[in-house]
Coordinates of C-alpha atoms in Angstrom, one line a residue:
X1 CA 125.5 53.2 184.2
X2 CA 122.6 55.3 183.2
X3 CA 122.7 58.9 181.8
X4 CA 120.7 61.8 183.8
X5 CA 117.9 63.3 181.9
X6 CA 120.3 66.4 182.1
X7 CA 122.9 64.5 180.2
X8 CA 119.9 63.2 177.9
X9 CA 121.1 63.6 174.1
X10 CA 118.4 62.1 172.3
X11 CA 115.7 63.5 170.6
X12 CA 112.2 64.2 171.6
X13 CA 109.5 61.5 170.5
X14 CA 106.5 62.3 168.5
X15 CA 104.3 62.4 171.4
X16 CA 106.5 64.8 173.9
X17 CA 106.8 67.0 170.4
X18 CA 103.2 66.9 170.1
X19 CA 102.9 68.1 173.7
X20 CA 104.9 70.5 172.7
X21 CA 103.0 72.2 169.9
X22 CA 105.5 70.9 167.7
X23 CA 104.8 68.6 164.3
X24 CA 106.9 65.4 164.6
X25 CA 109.8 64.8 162.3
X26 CA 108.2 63.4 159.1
X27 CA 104.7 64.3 160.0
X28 CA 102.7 66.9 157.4
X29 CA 102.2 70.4 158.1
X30 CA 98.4 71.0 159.0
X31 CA 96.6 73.1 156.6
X32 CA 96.2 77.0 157.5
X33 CA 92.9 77.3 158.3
X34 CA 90.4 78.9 156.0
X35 CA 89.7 83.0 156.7
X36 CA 86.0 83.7 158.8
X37 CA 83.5 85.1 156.9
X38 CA 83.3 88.9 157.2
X39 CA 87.3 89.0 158.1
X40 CA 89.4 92.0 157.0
X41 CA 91.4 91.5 154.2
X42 CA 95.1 92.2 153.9
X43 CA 95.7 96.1 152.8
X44 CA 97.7 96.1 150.1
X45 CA 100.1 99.3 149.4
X46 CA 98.7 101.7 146.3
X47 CA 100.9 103.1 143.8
X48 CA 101.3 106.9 143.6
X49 CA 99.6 106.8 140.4
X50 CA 97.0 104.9 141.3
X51 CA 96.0 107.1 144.9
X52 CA 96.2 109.7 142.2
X53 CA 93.4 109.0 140.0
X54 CA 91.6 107.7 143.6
X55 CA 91.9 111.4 144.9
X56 CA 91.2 112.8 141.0
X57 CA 87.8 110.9 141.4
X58 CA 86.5 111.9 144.0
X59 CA 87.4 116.2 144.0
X60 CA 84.7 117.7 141.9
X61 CA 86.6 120.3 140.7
X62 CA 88.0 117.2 139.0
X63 CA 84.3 116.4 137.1
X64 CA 83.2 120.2 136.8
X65 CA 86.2 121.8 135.1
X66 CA 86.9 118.6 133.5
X67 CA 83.4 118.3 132.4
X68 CA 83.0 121.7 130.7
X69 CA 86.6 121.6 129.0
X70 CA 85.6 118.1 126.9
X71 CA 82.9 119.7 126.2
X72 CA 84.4 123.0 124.6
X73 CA 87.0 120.5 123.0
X74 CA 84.4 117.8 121.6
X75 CA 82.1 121.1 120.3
X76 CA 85.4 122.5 118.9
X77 CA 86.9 119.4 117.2
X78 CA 83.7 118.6 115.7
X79 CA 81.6 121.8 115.1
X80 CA 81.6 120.5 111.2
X81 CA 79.4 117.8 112.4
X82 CA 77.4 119.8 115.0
X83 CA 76.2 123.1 112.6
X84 CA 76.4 123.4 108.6
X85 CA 76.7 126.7 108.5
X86 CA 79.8 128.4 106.8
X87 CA 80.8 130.9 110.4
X88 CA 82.5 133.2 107.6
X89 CA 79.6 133.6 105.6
X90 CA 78.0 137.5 105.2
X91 CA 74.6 137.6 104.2
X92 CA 73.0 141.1 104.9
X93 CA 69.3 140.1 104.5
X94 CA 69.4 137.7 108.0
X95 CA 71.5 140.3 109.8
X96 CA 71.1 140.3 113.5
X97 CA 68.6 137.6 113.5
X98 CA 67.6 136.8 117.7
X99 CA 68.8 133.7 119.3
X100 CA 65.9 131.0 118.8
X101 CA 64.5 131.6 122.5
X102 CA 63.7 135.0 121.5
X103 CA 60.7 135.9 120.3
X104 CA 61.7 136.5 116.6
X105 CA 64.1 133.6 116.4
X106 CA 64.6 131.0 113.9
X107 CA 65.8 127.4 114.6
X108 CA 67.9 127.9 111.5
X109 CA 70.2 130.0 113.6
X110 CA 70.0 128.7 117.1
X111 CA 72.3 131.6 118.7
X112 CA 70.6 134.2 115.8
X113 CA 73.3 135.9 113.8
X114 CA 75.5 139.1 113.6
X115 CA 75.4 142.3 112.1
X116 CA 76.9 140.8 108.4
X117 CA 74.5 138.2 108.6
X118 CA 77.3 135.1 109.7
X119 CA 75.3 132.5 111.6
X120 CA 76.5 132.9 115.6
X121 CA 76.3 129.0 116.7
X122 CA 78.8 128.5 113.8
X123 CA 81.4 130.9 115.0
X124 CA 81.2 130.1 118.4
X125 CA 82.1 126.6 117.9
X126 CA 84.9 127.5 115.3
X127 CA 86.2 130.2 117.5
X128 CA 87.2 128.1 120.1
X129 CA 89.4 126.6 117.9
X130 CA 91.7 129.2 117.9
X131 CA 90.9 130.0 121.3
X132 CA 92.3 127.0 122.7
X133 CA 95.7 126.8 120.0
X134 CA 96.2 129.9 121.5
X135 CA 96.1 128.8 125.2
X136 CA 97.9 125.0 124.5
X137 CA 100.3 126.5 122.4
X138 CA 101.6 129.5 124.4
X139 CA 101.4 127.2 127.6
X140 CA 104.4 125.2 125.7
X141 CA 106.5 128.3 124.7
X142 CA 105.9 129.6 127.9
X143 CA 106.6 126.1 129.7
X144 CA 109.5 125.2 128.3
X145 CA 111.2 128.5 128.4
X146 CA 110.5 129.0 131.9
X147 CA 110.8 125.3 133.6
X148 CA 114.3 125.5 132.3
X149 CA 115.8 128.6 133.5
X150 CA 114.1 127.7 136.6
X151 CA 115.3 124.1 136.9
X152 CA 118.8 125.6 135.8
X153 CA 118.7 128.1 137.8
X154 CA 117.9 126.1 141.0
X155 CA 119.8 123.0 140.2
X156 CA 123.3 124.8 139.6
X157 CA 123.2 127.8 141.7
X158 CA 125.4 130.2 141.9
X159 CA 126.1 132.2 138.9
X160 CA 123.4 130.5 136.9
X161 CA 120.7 131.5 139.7
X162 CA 122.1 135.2 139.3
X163 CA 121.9 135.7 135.8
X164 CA 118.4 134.1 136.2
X165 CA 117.1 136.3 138.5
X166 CA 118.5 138.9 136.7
X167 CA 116.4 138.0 133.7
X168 CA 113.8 137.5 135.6
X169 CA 113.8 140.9 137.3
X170 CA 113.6 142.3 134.2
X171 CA 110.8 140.2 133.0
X172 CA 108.6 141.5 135.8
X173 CA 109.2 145.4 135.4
X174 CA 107.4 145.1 132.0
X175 CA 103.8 145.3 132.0
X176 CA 102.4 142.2 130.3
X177 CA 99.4 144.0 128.2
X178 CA 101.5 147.1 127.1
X179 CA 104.4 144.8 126.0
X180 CA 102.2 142.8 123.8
X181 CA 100.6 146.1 122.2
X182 CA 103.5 147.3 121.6
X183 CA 104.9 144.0 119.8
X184 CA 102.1 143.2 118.4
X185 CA 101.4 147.1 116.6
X186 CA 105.0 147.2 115.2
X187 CA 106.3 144.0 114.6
X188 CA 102.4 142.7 113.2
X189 CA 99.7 140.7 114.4
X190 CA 99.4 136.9 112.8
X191 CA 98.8 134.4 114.7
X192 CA 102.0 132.5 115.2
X193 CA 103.2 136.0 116.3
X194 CA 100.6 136.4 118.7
X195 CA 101.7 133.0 119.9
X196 CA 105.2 133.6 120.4
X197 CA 104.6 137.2 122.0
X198 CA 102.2 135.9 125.0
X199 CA 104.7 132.6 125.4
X200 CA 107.9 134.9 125.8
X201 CA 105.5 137.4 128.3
X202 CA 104.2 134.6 130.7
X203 CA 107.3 132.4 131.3
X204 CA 108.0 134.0 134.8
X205 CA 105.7 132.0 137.1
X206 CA 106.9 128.7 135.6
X207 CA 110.7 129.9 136.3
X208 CA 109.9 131.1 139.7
X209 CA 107.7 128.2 140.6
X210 CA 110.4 125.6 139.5
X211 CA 113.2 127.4 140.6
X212 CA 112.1 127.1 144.3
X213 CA 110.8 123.9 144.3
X214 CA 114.1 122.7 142.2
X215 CA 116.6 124.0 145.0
X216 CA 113.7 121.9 147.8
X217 CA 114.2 118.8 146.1
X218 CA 118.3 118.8 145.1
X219 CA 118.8 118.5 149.5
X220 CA 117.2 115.4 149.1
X221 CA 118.7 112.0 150.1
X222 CA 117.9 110.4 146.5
X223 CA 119.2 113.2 144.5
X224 CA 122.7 112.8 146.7
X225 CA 122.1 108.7 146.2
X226 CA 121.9 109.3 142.4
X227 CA 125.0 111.2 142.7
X228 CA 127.0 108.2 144.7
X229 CA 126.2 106.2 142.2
X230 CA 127.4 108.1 139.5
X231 CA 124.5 109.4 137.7
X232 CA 124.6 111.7 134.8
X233 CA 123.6 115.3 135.5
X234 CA 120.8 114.6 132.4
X235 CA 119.8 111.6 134.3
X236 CA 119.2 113.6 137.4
X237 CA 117.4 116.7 136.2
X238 CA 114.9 114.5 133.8
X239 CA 114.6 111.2 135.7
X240 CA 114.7 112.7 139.5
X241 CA 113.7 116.4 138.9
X242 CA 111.1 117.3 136.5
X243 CA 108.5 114.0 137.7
X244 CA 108.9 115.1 141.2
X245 CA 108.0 119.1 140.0
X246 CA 104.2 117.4 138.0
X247 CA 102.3 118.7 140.9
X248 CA 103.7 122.8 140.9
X249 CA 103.5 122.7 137.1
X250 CA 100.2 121.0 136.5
X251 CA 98.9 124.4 138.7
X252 CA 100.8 126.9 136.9
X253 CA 100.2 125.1 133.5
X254 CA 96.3 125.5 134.3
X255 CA 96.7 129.6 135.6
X256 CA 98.9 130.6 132.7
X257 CA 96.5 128.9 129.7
X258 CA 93.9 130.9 131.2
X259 CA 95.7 133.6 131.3
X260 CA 97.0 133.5 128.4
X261 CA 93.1 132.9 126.6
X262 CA 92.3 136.1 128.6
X263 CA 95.1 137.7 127.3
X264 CA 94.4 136.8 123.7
X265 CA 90.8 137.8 124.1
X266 CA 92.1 141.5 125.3
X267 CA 94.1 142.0 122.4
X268 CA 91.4 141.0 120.0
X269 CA 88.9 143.2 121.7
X270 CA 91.5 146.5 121.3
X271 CA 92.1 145.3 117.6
X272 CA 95.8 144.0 117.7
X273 CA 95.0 139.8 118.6
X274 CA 93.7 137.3 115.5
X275 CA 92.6 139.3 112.7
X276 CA 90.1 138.3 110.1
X277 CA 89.3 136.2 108.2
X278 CA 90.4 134.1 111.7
X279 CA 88.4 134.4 114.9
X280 CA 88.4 133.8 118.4
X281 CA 85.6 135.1 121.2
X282 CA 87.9 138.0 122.0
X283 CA 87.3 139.2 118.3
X284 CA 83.5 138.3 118.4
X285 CA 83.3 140.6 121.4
X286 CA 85.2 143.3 120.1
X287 CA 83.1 143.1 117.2
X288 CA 79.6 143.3 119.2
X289 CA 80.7 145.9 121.5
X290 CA 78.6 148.7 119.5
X291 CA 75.2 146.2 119.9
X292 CA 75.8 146.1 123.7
X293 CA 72.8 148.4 124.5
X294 CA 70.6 147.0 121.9
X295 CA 71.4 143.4 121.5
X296 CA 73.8 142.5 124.8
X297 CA 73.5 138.2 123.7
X298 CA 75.9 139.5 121.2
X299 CA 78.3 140.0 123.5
X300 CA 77.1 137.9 126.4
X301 CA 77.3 135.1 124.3
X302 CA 81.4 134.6 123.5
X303 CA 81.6 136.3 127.1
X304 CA 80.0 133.1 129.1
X305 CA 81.7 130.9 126.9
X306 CA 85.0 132.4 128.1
X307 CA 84.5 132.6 131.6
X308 CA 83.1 128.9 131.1
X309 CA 86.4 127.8 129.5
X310 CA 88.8 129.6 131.7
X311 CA 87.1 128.8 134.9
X312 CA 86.9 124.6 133.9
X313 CA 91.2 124.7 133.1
X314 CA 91.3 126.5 136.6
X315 CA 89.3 124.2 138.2
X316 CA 90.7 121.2 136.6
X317 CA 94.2 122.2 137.9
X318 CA 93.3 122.4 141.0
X319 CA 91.9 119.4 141.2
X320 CA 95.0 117.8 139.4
X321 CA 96.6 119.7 142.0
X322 CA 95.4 118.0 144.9
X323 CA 95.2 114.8 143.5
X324 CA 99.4 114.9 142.9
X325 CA 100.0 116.4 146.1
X326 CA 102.2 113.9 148.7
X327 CA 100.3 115.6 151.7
X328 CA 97.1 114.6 150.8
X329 CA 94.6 111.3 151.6
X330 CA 94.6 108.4 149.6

């Protein structure tokens, strides 16, 4: 009695499976045929890091500010190999010598000299020295003292964000440049002084910034995930935190070195920043300011390179800025 193809157990032959589309039992695989010319390759996923440096490339606040700041830093690391001159030297008999493009200049001094006679090219390469110790150095005072109260502050909550705010409501009723003249005349004015003054005046922004940023970032799904599976509260605050809070700092970082340069340079210029035999362009300003009428390049001099260096670490983190930011285009 014969089965009815319904009732048909047996399995399909080689040739109904290559009907089928099928390969036969035992038969190869056939070979994935070989891409068209011209076809679209597969888009592979970048790294954060790595759409970070593509976005850093192309801003050109990125190449500008970056630009001028290696610049000030290569002229400043190596002004022994870029000018002979001593910029402490006095020699009365070449006193306020011209820059060389004036008509009197000299190619011995290229930016002419001041009224003791020290070469000018000289101390504007060794002033930015202490010009930028200044700024990198109050940054990290200032950083560290405020990314903490800040991260505590908006982290734990509660009590913690109340005695913070407390502190920092009292940081902001004091005037910035008043506080550090006051310091600064009674307590005295050397340089790792000057330092700490400025850090412990320009810590609020950092607080302030990282506070808020701190209480966005603890509602988030990873930081309670981290918590489930029993992460340390160190853990949290420096492994989940502080990398997510690069971009807010990298921007405040850039605006309180500048300001904190600027801030230098004011109290050299009224007499209470880096004394002598230390200099900075704040103090070759302040010590110029009775040429201005007759010999301005004194003072236009320091002054350019100033704006020069402040506006290349503002434009730099702004470009570091938008290069970190999640919102933007790879």
């Amino acid at each position: 009695m014969q089965a009815s193809p319904a009732g048909n157990a047996n399995p399909p032959t080689a040739t109904a499976a290559a009907v089928a589309g099928a390969p036969a039992a035992g038969t190869p695989a056939a070979p994935l045929p070989a891409p068209l010319p011209g076809a679209v390759p597969a888009v592979h996923t970048l790294s954060p890091r790595q759409i970070a440096v593509r976005r850093a490339l192309r801003h050109g606040g990125f190449w500008f500010g970056g630009g001028i700041l290696l610049v000030i830093l290569f002229c400043a690391i190596f002004a022994p190999l870029l000018t002979s001159a001593d910029p402490a030297l006095q020699d009365l008999g070449k006193r306020l010598i011209p820059p060389v493009w004036a008509p009197k200049g000299s190619w011995e001094h290229l930016l002419g000299t001041d009224a003791l006679g020290r070469d000018y090219f000289a101390r504007l390469l060794y002033g930015a020295r202490i010009s930028l110790v200044v700024g990198v150095l109050t940054v990290l005072v200032s950083g560290t003292l405020g990314t903490a109260l800040g991260v505590a502050a908006g982290y734990w909550g509660g009590r913690v964000d109340l005695v913070v705010n407390f502190i920092l409501t009292i940081r902001l009723t004091l005037p910035v440049v008043l506080v550090a003249l006051v310091v600064v005349a009674v307590v005295g004015n050397s340089l790792p002084l000057l330092i700490l003054v400025i850090g412990l005046l320009l810590w609020d922004r950092f607080a302030i910034v990282t506070r808020s940023a701190t209480q966005l970032i603890v509602g988030r799904e990873f930081i309670g995930a981290a918590r489930a599976i029993g992460s340390s509260t160190p853990r949290i605050l420096f492994k989940e935190i502080l990398p997510n809070l690069t971009g807010p700092l990298v921007v405040v970082t850039s605006i309180e070195m500048a300001h904190a340069i600027l801030l230098e340079a004011t109290l050299s210029f009224l007499g209470l920043g880096v004394q002598p035999p230390l200099f900075t362009w704040g103090l070759m300003i302040a010590e110029a300011k009775n040429q201005l009428m007759f010999r301005p390049y004194l003072i236009a001099i320091p002054g350019a390179a100033l704006v020069l260096l402040v506006l290349a670490i503002n434009m730099l983190g702004d470009a570091l800025r938008d290069a970190t930011a999640p919102e933007g285009k790879a």
